[in-house]
PDB file of C-alpha atoms in Angstrom:
ATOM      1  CA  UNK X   1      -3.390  17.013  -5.972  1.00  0.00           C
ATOM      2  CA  UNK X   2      -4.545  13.751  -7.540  1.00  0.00           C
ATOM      3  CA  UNK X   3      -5.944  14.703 -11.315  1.00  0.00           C
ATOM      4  CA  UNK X   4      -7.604  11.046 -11.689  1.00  0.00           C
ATOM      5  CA  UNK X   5     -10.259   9.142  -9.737  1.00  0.00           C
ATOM      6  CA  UNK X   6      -7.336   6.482  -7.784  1.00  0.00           C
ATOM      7  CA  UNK X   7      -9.957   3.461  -8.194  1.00  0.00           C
ATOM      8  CA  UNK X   8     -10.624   3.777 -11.817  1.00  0.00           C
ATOM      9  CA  UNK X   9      -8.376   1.541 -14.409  1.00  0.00           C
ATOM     10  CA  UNK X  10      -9.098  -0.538 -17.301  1.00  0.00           C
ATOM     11  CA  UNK X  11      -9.867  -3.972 -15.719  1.00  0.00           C
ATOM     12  CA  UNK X  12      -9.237  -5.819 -19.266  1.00  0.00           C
ATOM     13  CA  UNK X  13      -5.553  -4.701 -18.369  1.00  0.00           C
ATOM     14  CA  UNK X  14      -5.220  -6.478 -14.814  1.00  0.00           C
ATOM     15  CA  UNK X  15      -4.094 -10.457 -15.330  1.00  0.00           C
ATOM     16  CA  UNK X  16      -5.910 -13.147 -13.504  1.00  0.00           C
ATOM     17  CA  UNK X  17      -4.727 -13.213  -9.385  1.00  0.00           C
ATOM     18  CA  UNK X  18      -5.929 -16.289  -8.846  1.00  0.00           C
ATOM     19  CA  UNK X  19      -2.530 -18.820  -8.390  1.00  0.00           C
ATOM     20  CA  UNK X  20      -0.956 -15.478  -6.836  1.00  0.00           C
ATOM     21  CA  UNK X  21      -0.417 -14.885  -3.128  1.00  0.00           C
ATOM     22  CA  UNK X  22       0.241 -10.900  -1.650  1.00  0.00           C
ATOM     23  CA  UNK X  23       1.368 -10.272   1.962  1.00  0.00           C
ATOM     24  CA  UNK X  24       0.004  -6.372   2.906  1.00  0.00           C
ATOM     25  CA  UNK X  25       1.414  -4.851   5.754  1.00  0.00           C
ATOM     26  CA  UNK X  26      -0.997  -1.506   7.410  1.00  0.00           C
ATOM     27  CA  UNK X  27       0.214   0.549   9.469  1.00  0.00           C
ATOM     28  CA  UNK X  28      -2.470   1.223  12.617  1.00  0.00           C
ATOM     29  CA  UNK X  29      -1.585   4.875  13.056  1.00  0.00           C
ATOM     30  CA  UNK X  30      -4.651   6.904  11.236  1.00  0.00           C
ATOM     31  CA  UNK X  31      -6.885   3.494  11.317  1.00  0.00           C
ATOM     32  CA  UNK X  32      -9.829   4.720   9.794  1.00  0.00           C
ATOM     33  CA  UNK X  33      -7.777   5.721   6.716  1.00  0.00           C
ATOM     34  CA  UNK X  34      -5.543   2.507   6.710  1.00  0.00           C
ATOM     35  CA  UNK X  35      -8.499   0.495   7.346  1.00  0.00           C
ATOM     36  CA  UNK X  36     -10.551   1.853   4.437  1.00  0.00           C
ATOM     37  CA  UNK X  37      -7.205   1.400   2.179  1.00  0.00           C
ATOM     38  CA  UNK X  38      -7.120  -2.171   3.410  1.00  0.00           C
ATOM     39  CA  UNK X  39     -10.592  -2.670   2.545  1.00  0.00           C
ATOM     40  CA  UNK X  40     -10.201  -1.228  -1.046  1.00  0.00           C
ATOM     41  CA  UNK X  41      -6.867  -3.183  -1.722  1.00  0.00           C
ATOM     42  CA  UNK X  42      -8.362  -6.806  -0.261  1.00  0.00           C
ATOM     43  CA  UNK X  43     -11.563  -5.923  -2.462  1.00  0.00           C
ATOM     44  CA  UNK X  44      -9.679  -5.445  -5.555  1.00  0.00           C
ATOM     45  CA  UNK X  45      -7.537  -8.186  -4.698  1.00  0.00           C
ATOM     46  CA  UNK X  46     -10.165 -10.744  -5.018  1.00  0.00           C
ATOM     47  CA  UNK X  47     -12.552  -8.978  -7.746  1.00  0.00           C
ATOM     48  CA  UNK X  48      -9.130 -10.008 -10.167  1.00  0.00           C
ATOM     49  CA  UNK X  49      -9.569 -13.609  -8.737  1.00  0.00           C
ATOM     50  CA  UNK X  50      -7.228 -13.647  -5.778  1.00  0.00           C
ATOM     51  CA  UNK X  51      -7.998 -16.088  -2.793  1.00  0.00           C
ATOM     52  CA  UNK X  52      -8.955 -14.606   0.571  1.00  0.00           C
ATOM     53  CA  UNK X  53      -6.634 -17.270   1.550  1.00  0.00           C
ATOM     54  CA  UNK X  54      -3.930 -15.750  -0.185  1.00  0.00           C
ATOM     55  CA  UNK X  55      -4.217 -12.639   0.990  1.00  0.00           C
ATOM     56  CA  UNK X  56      -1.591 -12.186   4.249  1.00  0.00           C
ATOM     57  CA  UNK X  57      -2.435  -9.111   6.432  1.00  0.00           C
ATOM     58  CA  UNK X  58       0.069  -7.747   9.253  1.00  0.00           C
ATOM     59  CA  UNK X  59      -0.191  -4.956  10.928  1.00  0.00           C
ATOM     60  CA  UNK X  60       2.335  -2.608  12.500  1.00  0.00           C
ATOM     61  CA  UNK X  61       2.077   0.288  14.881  1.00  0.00           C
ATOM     62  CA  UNK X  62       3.390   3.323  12.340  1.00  0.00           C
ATOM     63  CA  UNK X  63       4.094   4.113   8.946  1.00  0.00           C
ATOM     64  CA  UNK X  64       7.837   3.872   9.489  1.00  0.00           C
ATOM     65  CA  UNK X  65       7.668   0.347  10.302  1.00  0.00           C
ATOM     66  CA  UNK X  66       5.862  -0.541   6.958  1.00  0.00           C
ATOM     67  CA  UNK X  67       9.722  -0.948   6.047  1.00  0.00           C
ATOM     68  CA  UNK X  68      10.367  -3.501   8.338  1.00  0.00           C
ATOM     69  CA  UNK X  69       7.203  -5.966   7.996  1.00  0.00           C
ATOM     70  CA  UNK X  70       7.842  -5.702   4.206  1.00  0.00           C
ATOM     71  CA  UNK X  71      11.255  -6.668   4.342  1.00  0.00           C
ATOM     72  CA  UNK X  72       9.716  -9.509   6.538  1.00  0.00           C
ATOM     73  CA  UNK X  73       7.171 -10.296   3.696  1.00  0.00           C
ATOM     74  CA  UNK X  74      10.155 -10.195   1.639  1.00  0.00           C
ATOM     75  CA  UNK X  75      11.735 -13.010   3.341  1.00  0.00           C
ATOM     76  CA  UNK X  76       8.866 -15.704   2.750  1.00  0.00           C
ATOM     77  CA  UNK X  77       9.654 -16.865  -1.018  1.00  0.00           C
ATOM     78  CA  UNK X  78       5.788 -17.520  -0.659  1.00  0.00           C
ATOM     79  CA  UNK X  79       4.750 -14.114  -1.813  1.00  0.00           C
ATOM     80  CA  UNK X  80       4.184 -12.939  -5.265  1.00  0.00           C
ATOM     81  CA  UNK X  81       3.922  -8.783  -4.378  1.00  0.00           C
ATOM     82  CA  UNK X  82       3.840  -7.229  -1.076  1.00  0.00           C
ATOM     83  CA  UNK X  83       1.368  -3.954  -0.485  1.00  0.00           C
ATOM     84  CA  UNK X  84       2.362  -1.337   2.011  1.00  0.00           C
ATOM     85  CA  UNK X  85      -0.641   0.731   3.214  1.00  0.00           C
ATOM     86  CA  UNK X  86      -0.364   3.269   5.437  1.00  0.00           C
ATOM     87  CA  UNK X  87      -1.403   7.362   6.377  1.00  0.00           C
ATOM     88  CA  UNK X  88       1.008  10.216   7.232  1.00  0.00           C
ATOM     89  CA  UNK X  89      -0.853  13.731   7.851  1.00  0.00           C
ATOM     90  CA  UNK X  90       1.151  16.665   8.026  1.00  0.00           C
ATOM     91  CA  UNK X  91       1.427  18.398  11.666  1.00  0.00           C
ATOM     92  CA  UNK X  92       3.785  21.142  13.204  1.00  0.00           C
ATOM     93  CA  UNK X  93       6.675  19.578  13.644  1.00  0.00           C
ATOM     94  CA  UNK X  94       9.288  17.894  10.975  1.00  0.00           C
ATOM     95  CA  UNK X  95       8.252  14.724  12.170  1.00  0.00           C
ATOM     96  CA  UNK X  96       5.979  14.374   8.737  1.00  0.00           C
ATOM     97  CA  UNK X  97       8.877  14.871   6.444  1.00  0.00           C
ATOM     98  CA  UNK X  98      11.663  12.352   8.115  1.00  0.00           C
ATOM     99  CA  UNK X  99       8.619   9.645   8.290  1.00  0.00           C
ATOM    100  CA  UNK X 100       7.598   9.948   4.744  1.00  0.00           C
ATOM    101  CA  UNK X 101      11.259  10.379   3.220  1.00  0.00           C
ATOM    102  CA  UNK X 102      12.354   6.957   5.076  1.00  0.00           C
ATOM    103  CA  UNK X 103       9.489   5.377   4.423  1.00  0.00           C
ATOM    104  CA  UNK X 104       9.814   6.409   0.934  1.00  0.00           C
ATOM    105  CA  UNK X 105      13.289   5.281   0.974  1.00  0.00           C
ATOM    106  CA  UNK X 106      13.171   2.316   2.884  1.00  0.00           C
ATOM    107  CA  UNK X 107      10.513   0.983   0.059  1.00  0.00           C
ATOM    108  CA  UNK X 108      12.181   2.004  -2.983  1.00  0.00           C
ATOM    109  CA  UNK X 109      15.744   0.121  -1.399  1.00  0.00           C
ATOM    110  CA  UNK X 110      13.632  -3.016  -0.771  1.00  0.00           C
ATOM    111  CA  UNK X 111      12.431  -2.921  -4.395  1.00  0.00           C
ATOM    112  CA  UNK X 112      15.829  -2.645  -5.536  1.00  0.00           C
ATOM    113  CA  UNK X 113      17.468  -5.169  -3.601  1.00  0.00           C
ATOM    114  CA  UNK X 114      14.292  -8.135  -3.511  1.00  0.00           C
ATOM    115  CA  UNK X 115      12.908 -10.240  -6.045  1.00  0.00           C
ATOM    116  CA  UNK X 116       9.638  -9.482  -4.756  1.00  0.00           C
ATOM    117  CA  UNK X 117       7.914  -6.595  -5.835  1.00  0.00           C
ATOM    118  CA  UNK X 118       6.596  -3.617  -2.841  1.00  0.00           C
ATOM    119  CA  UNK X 119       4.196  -1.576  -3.877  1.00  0.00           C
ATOM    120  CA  UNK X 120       4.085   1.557  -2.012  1.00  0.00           C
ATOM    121  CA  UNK X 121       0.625   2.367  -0.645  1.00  0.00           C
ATOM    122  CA  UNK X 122       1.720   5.583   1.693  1.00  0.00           C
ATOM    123  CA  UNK X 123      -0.701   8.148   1.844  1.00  0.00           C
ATOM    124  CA  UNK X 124       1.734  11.623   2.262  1.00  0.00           C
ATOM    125  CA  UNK X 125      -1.186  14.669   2.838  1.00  0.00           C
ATOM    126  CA  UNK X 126      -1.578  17.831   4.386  1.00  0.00           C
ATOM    127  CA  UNK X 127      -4.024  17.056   6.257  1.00  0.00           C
ATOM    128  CA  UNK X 128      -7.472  14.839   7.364  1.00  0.00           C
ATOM    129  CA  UNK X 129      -9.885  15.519   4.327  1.00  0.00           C
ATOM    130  CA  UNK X 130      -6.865  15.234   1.594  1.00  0.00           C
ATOM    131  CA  UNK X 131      -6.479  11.382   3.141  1.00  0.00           C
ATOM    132  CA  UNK X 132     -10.141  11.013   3.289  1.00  0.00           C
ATOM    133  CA  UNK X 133     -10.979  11.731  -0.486  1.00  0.00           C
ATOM    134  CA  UNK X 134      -8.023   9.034  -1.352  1.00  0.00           C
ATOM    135  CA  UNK X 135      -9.000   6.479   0.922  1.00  0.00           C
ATOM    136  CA  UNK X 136     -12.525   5.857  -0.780  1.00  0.00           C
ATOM    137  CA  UNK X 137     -13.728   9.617  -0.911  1.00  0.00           C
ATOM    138  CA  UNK X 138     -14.212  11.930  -3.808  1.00  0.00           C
ATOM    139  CA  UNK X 139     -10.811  10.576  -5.407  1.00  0.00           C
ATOM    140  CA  UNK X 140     -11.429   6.889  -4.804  1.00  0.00           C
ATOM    141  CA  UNK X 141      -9.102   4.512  -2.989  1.00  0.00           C
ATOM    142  CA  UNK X 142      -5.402   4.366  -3.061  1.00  0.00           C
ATOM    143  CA  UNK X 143      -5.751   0.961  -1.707  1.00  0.00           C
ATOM    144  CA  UNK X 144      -7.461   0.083  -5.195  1.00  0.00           C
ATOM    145  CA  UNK X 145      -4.801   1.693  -7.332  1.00  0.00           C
ATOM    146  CA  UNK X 146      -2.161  -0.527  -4.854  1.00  0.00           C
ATOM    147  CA  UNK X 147      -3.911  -4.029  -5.295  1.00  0.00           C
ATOM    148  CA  UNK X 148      -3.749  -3.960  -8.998  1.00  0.00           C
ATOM    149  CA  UNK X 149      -0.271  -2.259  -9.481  1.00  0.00           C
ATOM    150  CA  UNK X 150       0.731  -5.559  -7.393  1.00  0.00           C
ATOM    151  CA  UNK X 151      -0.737  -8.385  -9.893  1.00  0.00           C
ATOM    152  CA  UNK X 152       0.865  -6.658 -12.702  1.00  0.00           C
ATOM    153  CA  UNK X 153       4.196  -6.345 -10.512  1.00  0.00           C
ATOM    154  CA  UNK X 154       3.840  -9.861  -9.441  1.00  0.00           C
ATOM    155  CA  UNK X 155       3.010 -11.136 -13.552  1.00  0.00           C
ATOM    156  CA  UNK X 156       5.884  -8.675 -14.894  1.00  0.00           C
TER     157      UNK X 156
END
């Protein structure tokens, strides 16, 4: 469980956004957590001075193919950081476990073989409520935590 509020960070810490430009792929499965996530990354996004213009959002059916349109983000030399956000709640089959492991995997082998950082905005919880308080609920928004670990990933 998270111990911190996922939206709160010292904003004197976060460089300027504004000459940057972030691709963010969101995975439509679970939209009204992805959607929320979205809104909290875009949000942040621009309160550090990034361009609405600058901010590239595809979608993709699942969480698995978050690997896939970030490699394709990866592609465009345009991009300073690329966000994944998406939502995988735990059901009754294994499906849960070989979706979250390759997405995991998938994202860490892009960020090991790119230039371009991925930040890795994958909600893994046991069930509806758990993604609800970390998609703007009672632990804030993991999109928030995402959008600013990108502008220091894109300024490292």
């Amino acid at each position: 469980m998270a111990t911190k509020n996922l939206s709160e960070y010292n904003s004197a810490t976060v460089p300027d956004a504004s000459n940057m430009i972030f691709g963010i792929v969101v995975a439509e499965w679970n939209p009204e957590i992805t959607g929320a996530l979205l809104d909290g990354c875009v949000s942040t996004l621009e309160k550090h001075g990034a361009l609405p213009e600058n901010i590239h959002v595809k979608t993709v059916p699942g969480s698995f193919e978050l690997i896939y349109g970030a490699r394709q983000m990866t592609l465009n030399d345009g991009y300073d950081a690329v966000i994944v956000l998406g939502s995988v709640i735990r059901g009754e089959t294994p499906h849960f476990d070989y979706i979250c492991q390759g997405v995991t995997q998938g994202i860490a082998r892009l960020n090991a073989t790119n230039n371009i950082p991925v930040v890795f905005g994958l909600l893994t919880t046991e069930n509806l409520q758990q993604a609800q308080d970390r998609a703007g609920g009672r632990l804030g928004n993991k999109g928030d935590e995402c959008a600013v670990v990108a502008i220091k990933m894109a300024k490292f």
